[in-house]
Amino acid sequence: MLLWYFMPERTHKSSIAGSPVLIGKGVFSALKARLRKQGPAPVFILVDSNTLEACLPRLVAEVPALAGAEIIEVNPGEQSKSIRVCENLWAALAELGAGRNSLFISLGGGVITDLGGFVASCYMRGIPSIHIPTSLLGMADAALGGKTGVDLDHVKNLVGTFSHPEMTLIYPGFLKSLPPDHLSSGLGEVLKHALIGSPGLWKLLREAGDGLNWEVILKESLAVKKAIVDADPREKGPRKLLNFGHTIGHALESLSLESETHPMLHGHAVIAGMVCEAWISRKKKLLAKQDFEEVFGILNKFRTSWNFNKFDEIRLFELMKLDKKNNNAGLNFTLLTGIGKGKINQYCEPGIVKEALKFYRELPLPH
């Protein structure tokens, strides 16, 4: 059982590659100030059916000027991250009179901010946008860093842009609307940030027990991503650190999207990928045995019960090869050299990857 802790009425301000990130109840004041500058140009809010019910009423209550905004709804879930949905959204914007001065607000989790960021970055070659993430995954990772994207033929984020919103506004009160599985999925990306860049955050998570201080956790997680993205906004080098767990994780998620009625949540796929890639790190003698055992012990608490024994390994490798980090040298991984330390551009032969997957498949299913 988690002990919920929500931020007091102060606001923490940071930025990622020039795009302000605000945390706390004060984000509503920042949004009011921005809307006062908007003038007569229309405002659009992208939601899914979950955030329409659970989050939009609170947002409008805090920022009454949004009562007149145009609300555009899509279905919840990864299936909405498609070119077809983008076409429908662009058509809706055109029909509703959106212009280059219109403001596009994405109110939702990682799917909504990925999709909304992409739609806003392409419509009329880019219109102003604001991200208001409502999930832990969005607050800790997906809404930050300027990556937008949609899936193509079930391949994660194969089409997208680098485009920063005007600002990202994080109000942790929205976390109260999350079901437990989405909360544990979001922790996947927080754990990743700890493993690649913050022994202090890892210690906080390891020792938290049943209580997590979201104010501290989100600030620490944001600090890791900020340092990496600011150093490498367009993923030419160090930003690849953020892909730890994703080479295998994205392939597993894509495979489940192809074959499952209820596919894996992104963070759960990343946790599975981190277990496998930590195992590879140990196998390649980059990660000490003691560190691997500690990493595995924590990640194992959040594993999904998705049945790995039925996956198509050939298709899984096909999907891994589509990872954008790969080149002719082979499968490119970010691996661990210690807790809080990662190493990019680690090419692995298929055999060692198959061993890692075998290790994972043979683990007892979590309760």
mmCIF file of C-alpha atoms in Angstrom:
data_model
loop_
_atom_site.group_PDB
_atom_site.id
_atom_site.type_symbol
_atom_site.label_atom_id
_atom_site.label_comp_id
_atom_site.label_asym_id
_atom_site.label_seq_id
_atom_site.Cartn_x
_atom_site.Cartn_y
_atom_site.Cartn_z
ATOM 1 C CA MET A 1 0.000 0.000 0.000
ATOM 2 C CA LEU A 2 1.426 3.373 -1.038
ATOM 3 C CA LEU A 3 1.287 6.303 1.331
ATOM 4 C CA TRP A 4 0.211 9.180 -0.873
ATOM 5 C CA TYR A 5 2.001 12.478 -0.493
ATOM 6 C CA PHE A 6 1.150 15.486 -2.618
ATOM 7 C CA MET A 7 3.004 18.729 -3.016
ATOM 8 C CA PRO A 8 2.290 21.799 -0.953
ATOM 9 C CA GLU A 9 1.281 24.978 -2.735
ATOM 10 C CA ARG A 10 4.746 25.904 -3.878
ATOM 11 C CA THR A 11 6.166 25.460 -7.331
ATOM 12 C CA HIS A 12 9.515 24.063 -8.372
ATOM 13 C CA LYS A 13 10.756 25.481 -11.659
ATOM 14 C CA SER A 14 13.303 23.910 -13.961
ATOM 15 C CA SER A 15 13.790 23.652 -17.704
ATOM 16 C CA ILE A 16 14.818 21.126 -20.290
ATOM 17 C CA ALA A 17 16.634 22.392 -23.379
ATOM 18 C CA GLY A 18 15.048 25.808 -22.878
ATOM 19 C CA SER A 19 11.513 24.530 -22.260
ATOM 20 C CA PRO A 20 10.302 25.439 -18.744
ATOM 21 C CA VAL A 21 9.100 22.647 -16.452
ATOM 22 C CA LEU A 22 7.032 23.659 -13.418
ATOM 23 C CA ILE A 23 6.001 21.350 -10.579
ATOM 24 C CA GLY A 24 3.368 22.011 -7.912
ATOM 25 C CA LYS A 25 0.004 23.688 -7.538
ATOM 26 C CA GLY A 26 1.516 26.941 -8.776
ATOM 27 C CA VAL A 27 1.386 25.531 -12.301
ATOM 28 C CA PHE A 28 -2.199 26.748 -12.548
ATOM 29 C CA SER A 29 -1.090 30.336 -11.969
ATOM 30 C CA ALA A 30 1.506 29.948 -14.711
ATOM 31 C CA LEU A 31 -1.166 28.673 -17.090
ATOM 32 C CA LYS A 32 -3.486 31.579 -16.234
ATOM 33 C CA ALA A 33 -0.676 34.028 -17.020
ATOM 34 C CA ARG A 34 -0.044 32.312 -20.357
ATOM 35 C CA LEU A 35 -3.726 32.406 -21.296
ATOM 36 C CA ARG A 36 -3.899 36.134 -20.615
ATOM 37 C CA LYS A 37 -1.414 36.536 -23.469
ATOM 38 C CA GLN A 38 -3.417 34.321 -25.799
ATOM 39 C CA GLY A 39 -5.889 36.935 -26.997
ATOM 40 C CA PRO A 40 -8.702 35.802 -29.295
ATOM 41 C CA ALA A 41 -6.811 32.859 -30.801
ATOM 42 C CA PRO A 42 -8.568 29.576 -29.922
ATOM 43 C CA VAL A 43 -7.300 27.088 -27.337
ATOM 44 C CA PHE A 44 -7.560 23.323 -27.853
ATOM 45 C CA ILE A 45 -7.243 20.624 -25.199
ATOM 46 C CA LEU A 46 -6.450 17.052 -26.219
ATOM 47 C CA VAL A 47 -7.761 14.435 -23.769
ATOM 48 C CA ASP A 48 -8.679 10.781 -23.690
ATOM 49 C CA SER A 49 -11.846 9.465 -22.065
ATOM 50 C CA ASN A 50 -9.999 8.923 -18.769
ATOM 51 C CA THR A 51 -8.538 12.412 -18.429
ATOM 52 C CA LEU A 52 -11.756 13.941 -19.748
ATOM 53 C CA GLU A 53 -13.514 12.578 -16.674
ATOM 54 C CA ALA A 54 -10.776 12.514 -14.034
ATOM 55 C CA CYS A 55 -8.576 15.541 -14.795
ATOM 56 C CA LEU A 56 -10.253 18.083 -17.075
ATOM 57 C CA PRO A 57 -12.867 19.211 -14.486
ATOM 58 C CA ARG A 58 -10.102 19.960 -11.958
ATOM 59 C CA LEU A 59 -8.091 21.842 -14.593
ATOM 60 C CA VAL A 60 -11.053 23.992 -15.625
ATOM 61 C CA ALA A 61 -11.982 24.618 -11.983
ATOM 62 C CA GLU A 62 -8.448 25.894 -11.315
ATOM 63 C CA VAL A 63 -8.197 27.785 -14.632
ATOM 64 C CA PRO A 64 -11.732 29.037 -15.481
ATOM 65 C CA ALA A 65 -10.522 30.672 -18.710
ATOM 66 C CA LEU A 66 -10.281 27.157 -20.160
ATOM 67 C CA ALA A 67 -14.060 26.708 -19.921
ATOM 68 C CA GLY A 68 -14.324 28.007 -23.483
ATOM 69 C CA ALA A 69 -11.567 25.811 -24.926
ATOM 70 C CA GLU A 70 -12.297 23.302 -27.670
ATOM 71 C CA ILE A 71 -12.009 19.770 -26.238
ATOM 72 C CA ILE A 72 -10.765 17.022 -28.557
ATOM 73 C CA GLU A 73 -11.076 13.464 -27.298
ATOM 74 C CA VAL A 74 -9.313 10.297 -28.428
ATOM 75 C CA ASN A 75 -9.542 6.745 -27.141
ATOM 76 C CA PRO A 76 -7.178 5.869 -24.288
ATOM 77 C CA GLY A 77 -4.237 3.578 -24.932
ATOM 78 C CA GLU A 78 -1.375 3.053 -27.355
ATOM 79 C CA GLN A 79 -3.729 2.360 -30.271
ATOM 80 C CA SER A 80 -4.391 6.112 -30.507
ATOM 81 C CA LYS A 81 -0.743 6.770 -31.408
ATOM 82 C CA SER A 82 -1.321 6.269 -35.138
ATOM 83 C CA ILE A 83 -1.097 8.314 -38.315
ATOM 84 C CA ARG A 84 -4.825 7.767 -38.882
ATOM 85 C CA VAL A 85 -5.649 9.386 -35.539
ATOM 86 C CA CYS A 86 -3.261 12.239 -36.377
ATOM 87 C CA GLU A 87 -5.060 12.801 -39.676
ATOM 88 C CA ASN A 88 -8.372 13.008 -37.825
ATOM 89 C CA LEU A 89 -6.922 15.466 -35.310
ATOM 90 C CA TRP A 90 -5.415 17.692 -38.007
ATOM 91 C CA ALA A 91 -8.753 17.658 -39.831
ATOM 92 C CA ALA A 92 -10.561 18.592 -36.616
ATOM 93 C CA LEU A 93 -8.157 21.466 -35.985
ATOM 94 C CA ALA A 94 -8.683 22.783 -39.498
ATOM 95 C CA GLU A 95 -12.469 22.477 -39.214
ATOM 96 C CA LEU A 96 -12.452 24.288 -35.867
ATOM 97 C CA GLY A 97 -10.399 27.152 -37.254
ATOM 98 C CA ALA A 98 -7.040 26.502 -35.622
ATOM 99 C CA GLY A 99 -4.302 28.830 -36.805
ATOM 100 C CA ARG A 100 -0.626 29.372 -36.095
ATOM 101 C CA ASN A 101 -1.430 31.406 -32.981
ATOM 102 C CA SER A 102 -3.734 28.763 -31.526
ATOM 103 C CA LEU A 103 -2.653 27.012 -28.332
ATOM 104 C CA PHE A 104 -2.705 23.215 -28.146
ATOM 105 C CA ILE A 105 -2.745 21.671 -24.647
ATOM 106 C CA SER A 106 -2.104 17.952 -24.168
ATOM 107 C CA LEU A 107 -3.764 16.764 -20.940
ATOM 108 C CA GLY A 108 -2.929 13.122 -20.324
ATOM 109 C CA GLY A 109 -0.298 10.466 -19.925
ATOM 110 C CA GLY A 110 2.561 9.474 -22.186
ATOM 111 C CA VAL A 111 0.314 8.539 -25.116
ATOM 112 C CA ILE A 112 -1.441 11.912 -25.094
ATOM 113 C CA THR A 113 1.744 13.975 -24.793
ATOM 114 C CA ASP A 114 3.529 11.912 -27.486
ATOM 115 C CA LEU A 115 0.535 12.200 -29.806
ATOM 116 C CA GLY A 116 -0.352 15.790 -28.976
ATOM 117 C CA GLY A 117 3.233 16.959 -29.286
ATOM 118 C CA PHE A 118 3.499 15.363 -32.724
ATOM 119 C CA VAL A 119 0.173 16.781 -33.935
ATOM 120 C CA ALA A 120 1.057 20.287 -32.725
ATOM 121 C CA SER A 121 4.573 20.135 -34.201
ATOM 122 C CA CYS A 122 3.241 19.280 -37.680
ATOM 123 C CA TYR A 123 0.026 21.281 -37.955
ATOM 124 C CA MET A 124 0.825 24.401 -40.000
ATOM 125 C CA ARG A 125 4.494 23.431 -39.437
ATOM 126 C CA GLY A 126 4.072 23.940 -35.726
ATOM 127 C CA ILE A 127 1.679 25.682 -33.344
ATOM 128 C CA PRO A 128 2.294 26.602 -29.689
ATOM 129 C CA SER A 129 1.742 23.720 -27.295
ATOM 130 C CA ILE A 130 1.736 22.985 -23.568
ATOM 131 C CA HIS A 131 2.042 19.567 -21.931
ATOM 132 C CA ILE A 132 0.123 18.793 -18.740
ATOM 133 C CA PRO A 133 1.045 15.176 -17.943
ATOM 134 C CA THR A 134 -1.407 13.349 -15.706
ATOM 135 C CA SER A 135 0.363 9.988 -15.279
ATOM 136 C CA LEU A 136 3.549 9.164 -13.424
ATOM 137 C CA LEU A 137 5.058 7.981 -16.703
ATOM 138 C CA GLY A 138 4.278 11.327 -18.314
ATOM 139 C CA MET A 139 5.449 13.410 -15.357
ATOM 140 C CA ALA A 140 8.725 11.565 -14.925
ATOM 141 C CA ASP A 141 9.622 10.989 -18.551
ATOM 142 C CA ALA A 142 7.312 11.015 -21.566
ATOM 143 C CA ALA A 143 6.226 14.669 -21.462
ATOM 144 C CA LEU A 144 9.812 15.906 -21.053
ATOM 145 C CA GLY A 145 12.650 16.197 -23.518
ATOM 146 C CA GLY A 146 10.991 17.250 -26.757
ATOM 147 C CA LYS A 147 10.458 13.833 -28.321
ATOM 148 C CA THR A 148 7.105 13.370 -30.026
ATOM 149 C CA GLY A 149 5.964 10.357 -31.950
ATOM 150 C CA VAL A 150 3.403 7.850 -33.127
ATOM 151 C CA ASP A 151 3.623 4.155 -33.899
ATOM 152 C CA LEU A 152 3.705 2.677 -37.385
ATOM 153 C CA ASP A 153 2.611 -0.932 -37.965
ATOM 154 C CA HIS A 154 2.820 -1.499 -34.179
ATOM 155 C CA VAL A 155 6.451 -0.329 -34.079
ATOM 156 C CA LYS A 156 6.867 2.137 -31.221
ATOM 157 C CA ASN A 157 7.502 5.788 -32.130
ATOM 158 C CA LEU A 158 8.753 5.022 -35.636
ATOM 159 C CA VAL A 159 7.445 8.397 -36.867
ATOM 160 C CA GLY A 160 8.031 11.551 -34.854
ATOM 161 C CA THR A 161 9.766 14.870 -34.360
ATOM 162 C CA PHE A 162 11.950 16.702 -31.880
ATOM 163 C CA SER A 163 9.721 19.566 -30.754
ATOM 164 C CA HIS A 164 9.598 21.177 -27.308
ATOM 165 C CA PRO A 165 6.361 22.547 -25.865
ATOM 166 C CA GLU A 166 6.267 26.103 -24.570
ATOM 167 C CA MET A 167 6.173 24.625 -21.081
ATOM 168 C CA THR A 168 5.426 21.434 -19.192
ATOM 169 C CA LEU A 169 3.180 21.775 -16.145
ATOM 170 C CA ILE A 170 3.309 18.978 -13.558
ATOM 171 C CA TYR A 171 0.570 18.791 -10.931
ATOM 172 C CA PRO A 172 1.050 15.594 -8.893
ATOM 173 C CA GLY A 173 -2.523 15.798 -7.595
ATOM 174 C CA PHE A 174 -3.539 14.142 -10.863
ATOM 175 C CA LEU A 175 -1.761 10.973 -9.724
ATOM 176 C CA LYS A 176 -4.750 10.263 -7.490
ATOM 177 C CA SER A 177 -6.666 9.267 -10.619
ATOM 178 C CA LEU A 178 -4.197 6.520 -11.575
ATOM 179 C CA PRO A 179 -4.960 2.809 -11.124
ATOM 180 C CA PRO A 180 -2.155 0.839 -9.410
ATOM 181 C CA ASP A 181 -0.891 -0.815 -12.612
ATOM 182 C CA HIS A 182 -0.359 2.570 -14.295
ATOM 183 C CA LEU A 183 1.433 3.847 -11.214
ATOM 184 C CA SER A 184 3.807 0.869 -11.189
ATOM 185 C CA SER A 185 4.316 1.303 -14.941
ATOM 186 C CA GLY A 186 5.371 4.918 -14.384
ATOM 187 C CA LEU A 187 7.851 3.813 -11.753
ATOM 188 C CA GLY A 188 9.645 1.903 -14.522
ATOM 189 C CA GLU A 189 10.976 5.132 -16.023
ATOM 190 C CA VAL A 190 11.788 6.577 -12.579
ATOM 191 C CA LEU A 191 13.815 3.441 -11.780
ATOM 192 C CA LYS A 192 15.577 3.804 -15.132
ATOM 193 C CA HIS A 193 16.595 7.384 -14.358
ATOM 194 C CA ALA A 194 17.996 6.236 -11.028
ATOM 195 C CA LEU A 195 19.983 3.399 -12.600
ATOM 196 C CA ILE A 196 21.568 5.488 -15.356
ATOM 197 C CA GLY A 197 22.214 8.695 -13.460
ATOM 198 C CA SER A 198 21.341 8.971 -9.785
ATOM 199 C CA PRO A 199 22.520 6.662 -6.999
ATOM 200 C CA GLY A 200 20.712 9.047 -4.645
ATOM 201 C CA LEU A 201 17.364 8.502 -6.376
ATOM 202 C CA TRP A 202 17.991 4.743 -6.389
ATOM 203 C CA LYS A 203 18.607 4.887 -2.627
ATOM 204 C CA LEU A 204 15.368 6.823 -2.115
ATOM 205 C CA LEU A 205 13.401 4.239 -4.103
ATOM 206 C CA ARG A 206 15.145 1.284 -2.476
ATOM 207 C CA GLU A 207 14.472 2.537 1.045
ATOM 208 C CA ALA A 208 11.028 4.049 0.491
ATOM 209 C CA GLY A 209 9.050 1.027 1.663
ATOM 210 C CA ASP A 210 5.327 1.733 1.280
ATOM 211 C CA GLY A 211 5.706 5.521 1.228
ATOM 212 C CA LEU A 212 6.949 7.585 -1.712
ATOM 213 C CA ASN A 213 7.444 11.332 -1.481
ATOM 214 C CA TRP A 214 6.397 12.368 -4.982
ATOM 215 C CA GLU A 215 7.777 15.883 -4.649
ATOM 216 C CA VAL A 216 11.280 14.574 -4.048
ATOM 217 C CA ILE A 217 10.990 11.627 -6.457
ATOM 218 C CA LEU A 218 9.812 13.723 -9.404
ATOM 219 C CA LYS A 219 12.397 16.463 -8.851
ATOM 220 C CA GLU A 220 15.202 13.894 -8.694
ATOM 221 C CA SER A 221 13.914 12.043 -11.752
ATOM 222 C CA LEU A 222 13.545 15.314 -13.673
ATOM 223 C CA ALA A 223 17.096 16.330 -12.734
ATOM 224 C CA VAL A 224 18.512 13.188 -14.367
ATOM 225 C CA LYS A 225 16.607 13.700 -17.602
ATOM 226 C CA LYS A 226 17.329 17.440 -17.664
ATOM 227 C CA ALA A 227 21.090 16.932 -17.408
ATOM 228 C CA ILE A 228 21.094 14.346 -20.192
ATOM 229 C CA VAL A 229 18.740 16.148 -22.602
ATOM 230 C CA ASP A 230 20.380 19.536 -22.111
ATOM 231 C CA ALA A 231 23.730 17.961 -23.041
ATOM 232 C CA ASP A 232 22.316 16.221 -26.128
ATOM 233 C CA PRO A 233 18.910 17.556 -27.264
ATOM 234 C CA ARG A 234 18.753 15.501 -30.484
ATOM 235 C CA GLU A 235 20.142 12.161 -29.276
ATOM 236 C CA LYS A 236 23.497 12.234 -31.039
ATOM 237 C CA GLY A 237 25.365 10.733 -28.096
ATOM 238 C CA PRO A 238 24.814 10.931 -24.312
ATOM 239 C CA ARG A 239 21.010 11.048 -24.614
ATOM 240 C CA LYS A 240 21.145 7.383 -25.627
ATOM 241 C CA LEU A 241 21.598 6.718 -21.894
ATOM 242 C CA LEU A 242 17.838 7.202 -21.616
ATOM 243 C CA ASN A 243 17.337 4.106 -23.763
ATOM 244 C CA PHE A 244 18.457 1.693 -21.045
ATOM 245 C CA GLY A 245 15.841 -1.072 -20.972
ATOM 246 C CA HIS A 246 14.239 0.170 -24.191
ATOM 247 C CA THR A 247 15.957 -1.890 -26.902
ATOM 248 C CA ILE A 248 14.327 -5.049 -25.569
ATOM 249 C CA GLY A 249 11.486 -3.226 -23.801
ATOM 250 C CA HIS A 250 10.165 -1.444 -26.891
ATOM 251 C CA ALA A 251 10.330 -4.684 -28.893
ATOM 252 C CA LEU A 252 8.354 -6.531 -26.214
ATOM 253 C CA GLU A 253 5.800 -3.726 -26.069
ATOM 254 C CA SER A 254 5.452 -3.690 -29.863
ATOM 255 C CA LEU A 255 5.074 -7.472 -29.927
ATOM 256 C CA SER A 256 2.369 -7.352 -27.281
ATOM 257 C CA LEU A 257 0.580 -4.641 -29.274
ATOM 258 C CA GLU A 258 0.542 -6.997 -32.245
ATOM 259 C CA SER A 259 -0.658 -10.042 -30.351
ATOM 260 C CA GLU A 260 -2.518 -9.044 -27.186
ATOM 261 C CA THR A 261 -5.992 -7.740 -26.433
ATOM 262 C CA HIS A 262 -4.504 -6.054 -23.352
ATOM 263 C CA PRO A 263 -0.893 -5.251 -24.311
ATOM 264 C CA MET A 264 1.902 -4.485 -21.874
ATOM 265 C CA LEU A 265 2.035 -0.995 -20.453
ATOM 266 C CA HIS A 266 5.136 0.904 -21.526
ATOM 267 C CA GLY A 267 6.768 1.068 -18.098
ATOM 268 C CA HIS A 268 6.237 -2.645 -17.481
ATOM 269 C CA ALA A 269 7.880 -3.425 -20.830
ATOM 270 C CA VAL A 270 10.801 -1.180 -19.857
ATOM 271 C CA ILE A 271 11.132 -2.984 -16.510
ATOM 272 C CA ALA A 272 11.327 -6.297 -18.387
ATOM 273 C CA GLY A 273 13.871 -4.754 -20.742
ATOM 274 C CA MET A 274 15.937 -3.436 -17.824
ATOM 275 C CA VAL A 275 16.029 -6.874 -16.202
ATOM 276 C CA CYS A 276 17.294 -8.397 -19.462
ATOM 277 C CA GLU A 277 19.748 -5.599 -20.189
ATOM 278 C CA ALA A 278 21.086 -5.601 -16.623
ATOM 279 C CA TRP A 279 21.674 -9.336 -17.093
ATOM 280 C CA ILE A 280 23.559 -8.577 -20.330
ATOM 281 C CA SER A 281 25.569 -5.923 -18.456
ATOM 282 C CA ARG A 282 26.580 -8.561 -15.923
ATOM 283 C CA LYS A 283 27.284 -11.166 -18.615
ATOM 284 C CA LYS A 284 29.615 -8.739 -20.404
ATOM 285 C CA LYS A 285 31.390 -8.053 -17.089
ATOM 286 C CA LEU A 286 30.366 -4.390 -17.083
ATOM 287 C CA LEU A 287 28.253 -4.727 -13.936
ATOM 288 C CA ALA A 288 29.482 -6.270 -10.693
ATOM 289 C CA LYS A 289 27.620 -9.310 -9.374
ATOM 290 C CA GLN A 290 26.577 -7.524 -6.191
ATOM 291 C CA ASP A 291 25.186 -4.576 -8.149
ATOM 292 C CA PHE A 292 23.286 -6.880 -10.506
ATOM 293 C CA GLU A 293 21.709 -8.721 -7.600
ATOM 294 C CA GLU A 294 20.605 -5.427 -6.025
ATOM 295 C CA VAL A 295 19.228 -4.106 -9.316
ATOM 296 C CA PHE A 296 17.392 -7.335 -10.063
ATOM 297 C CA GLY A 297 15.983 -7.501 -6.539
ATOM 298 C CA ILE A 298 14.277 -4.110 -6.877
ATOM 299 C CA LEU A 299 13.138 -4.496 -10.505
ATOM 300 C CA ASN A 300 11.739 -7.932 -9.743
ATOM 301 C CA LYS A 301 9.186 -6.350 -7.386
ATOM 302 C CA PHE A 302 7.576 -4.504 -10.290
ATOM 303 C CA ARG A 303 7.652 -7.165 -13.013
ATOM 304 C CA THR A 304 4.484 -7.867 -14.957
ATOM 305 C CA SER A 305 2.971 -11.329 -15.198
ATOM 306 C CA TRP A 306 2.882 -11.155 -19.022
ATOM 307 C CA ASN A 307 3.556 -14.651 -20.377
ATOM 308 C CA PHE A 308 6.900 -14.538 -22.170
ATOM 309 C CA ASN A 309 6.812 -18.215 -23.086
ATOM 310 C CA LYS A 310 4.430 -17.613 -25.960
ATOM 311 C CA PHE A 311 6.267 -14.805 -27.731
ATOM 312 C CA ASP A 312 7.665 -15.161 -31.231
ATOM 313 C CA GLU A 313 11.434 -14.755 -30.784
ATOM 314 C CA ILE A 314 12.072 -14.276 -34.509
ATOM 315 C CA ARG A 315 9.557 -11.423 -34.635
ATOM 316 C CA LEU A 316 11.011 -9.977 -31.435
ATOM 317 C CA PHE A 317 14.450 -9.712 -33.057
ATOM 318 C CA GLU A 318 12.900 -8.148 -36.159
ATOM 319 C CA LEU A 319 11.378 -5.485 -33.940
ATOM 320 C CA MET A 320 14.641 -4.938 -32.046
ATOM 321 C CA LYS A 321 16.435 -4.340 -35.342
ATOM 322 C CA LEU A 322 14.029 -1.463 -36.037
ATOM 323 C CA ASP A 323 15.341 0.386 -32.979
ATOM 324 C CA LYS A 324 16.588 3.796 -34.108
ATOM 325 C CA LYS A 325 19.951 3.409 -32.327
ATOM 326 C CA ASN A 326 21.010 0.439 -34.453
ATOM 327 C CA ASN A 327 23.308 0.520 -37.453
ATOM 328 C CA ASN A 328 25.266 -2.028 -39.465
ATOM 329 C CA ALA A 329 27.307 -2.950 -36.380
ATOM 330 C CA GLY A 330 24.307 -4.781 -34.894
ATOM 331 C CA LEU A 331 21.968 -4.416 -31.923
ATOM 332 C CA ASN A 332 22.915 -1.306 -29.948
ATOM 333 C CA PHE A 333 22.290 -1.287 -26.204
ATOM 334 C CA THR A 334 22.755 1.091 -23.326
ATOM 335 C CA LEU A 335 24.110 -1.042 -20.490
ATOM 336 C CA LEU A 336 24.984 -0.519 -16.838
ATOM 337 C CA THR A 337 28.485 -0.207 -15.405
ATOM 338 C CA GLY A 338 27.194 0.417 -11.879
ATOM 339 C CA ILE A 339 24.148 1.731 -10.038
ATOM 340 C CA GLY A 340 23.731 5.247 -11.355
ATOM 341 C CA LYS A 341 26.128 4.699 -14.283
ATOM 342 C CA GLY A 342 25.342 3.702 -17.859
ATOM 343 C CA LYS A 343 27.373 3.156 -21.010
ATOM 344 C CA ILE A 344 26.021 3.804 -24.510
ATOM 345 C CA ASN A 345 26.752 2.122 -27.844
ATOM 346 C CA GLN A 346 27.265 -1.402 -26.541
ATOM 347 C CA TYR A 347 26.750 -3.715 -29.493
ATOM 348 C CA CYS A 348 25.658 -7.258 -28.676
ATOM 349 C CA GLU A 349 25.510 -10.406 -30.732
ATOM 350 C CA PRO A 350 22.105 -12.144 -30.929
ATOM 351 C CA GLY A 351 23.317 -15.107 -28.870
ATOM 352 C CA ILE A 352 23.796 -13.114 -25.661
ATOM 353 C CA VAL A 353 20.439 -11.400 -26.173
ATOM 354 C CA LYS A 354 18.763 -14.807 -26.517
ATOM 355 C CA GLU A 355 20.417 -15.902 -23.257
ATOM 356 C CA ALA A 356 19.041 -12.806 -21.497
ATOM 357 C CA LEU A 357 15.537 -13.526 -22.783
ATOM 358 C CA LYS A 358 15.858 -17.141 -21.654
ATOM 359 C CA PHE A 359 16.863 -15.916 -18.192
ATOM 360 C CA TYR A 360 13.741 -13.763 -18.049
ATOM 361 C CA ARG A 361 11.385 -16.438 -19.372
ATOM 362 C CA GLU A 362 12.540 -18.878 -16.713
ATOM 363 C CA LEU A 363 11.823 -16.512 -13.820
ATOM 364 C CA PRO A 364 8.792 -17.455 -11.695
ATOM 365 C CA LEU A 365 5.737 -15.421 -12.640
ATOM 366 C CA PRO A 366 5.158 -12.616 -10.100
ATOM 367 C CA HIS A 367 2.114 -12.810 -7.881
#
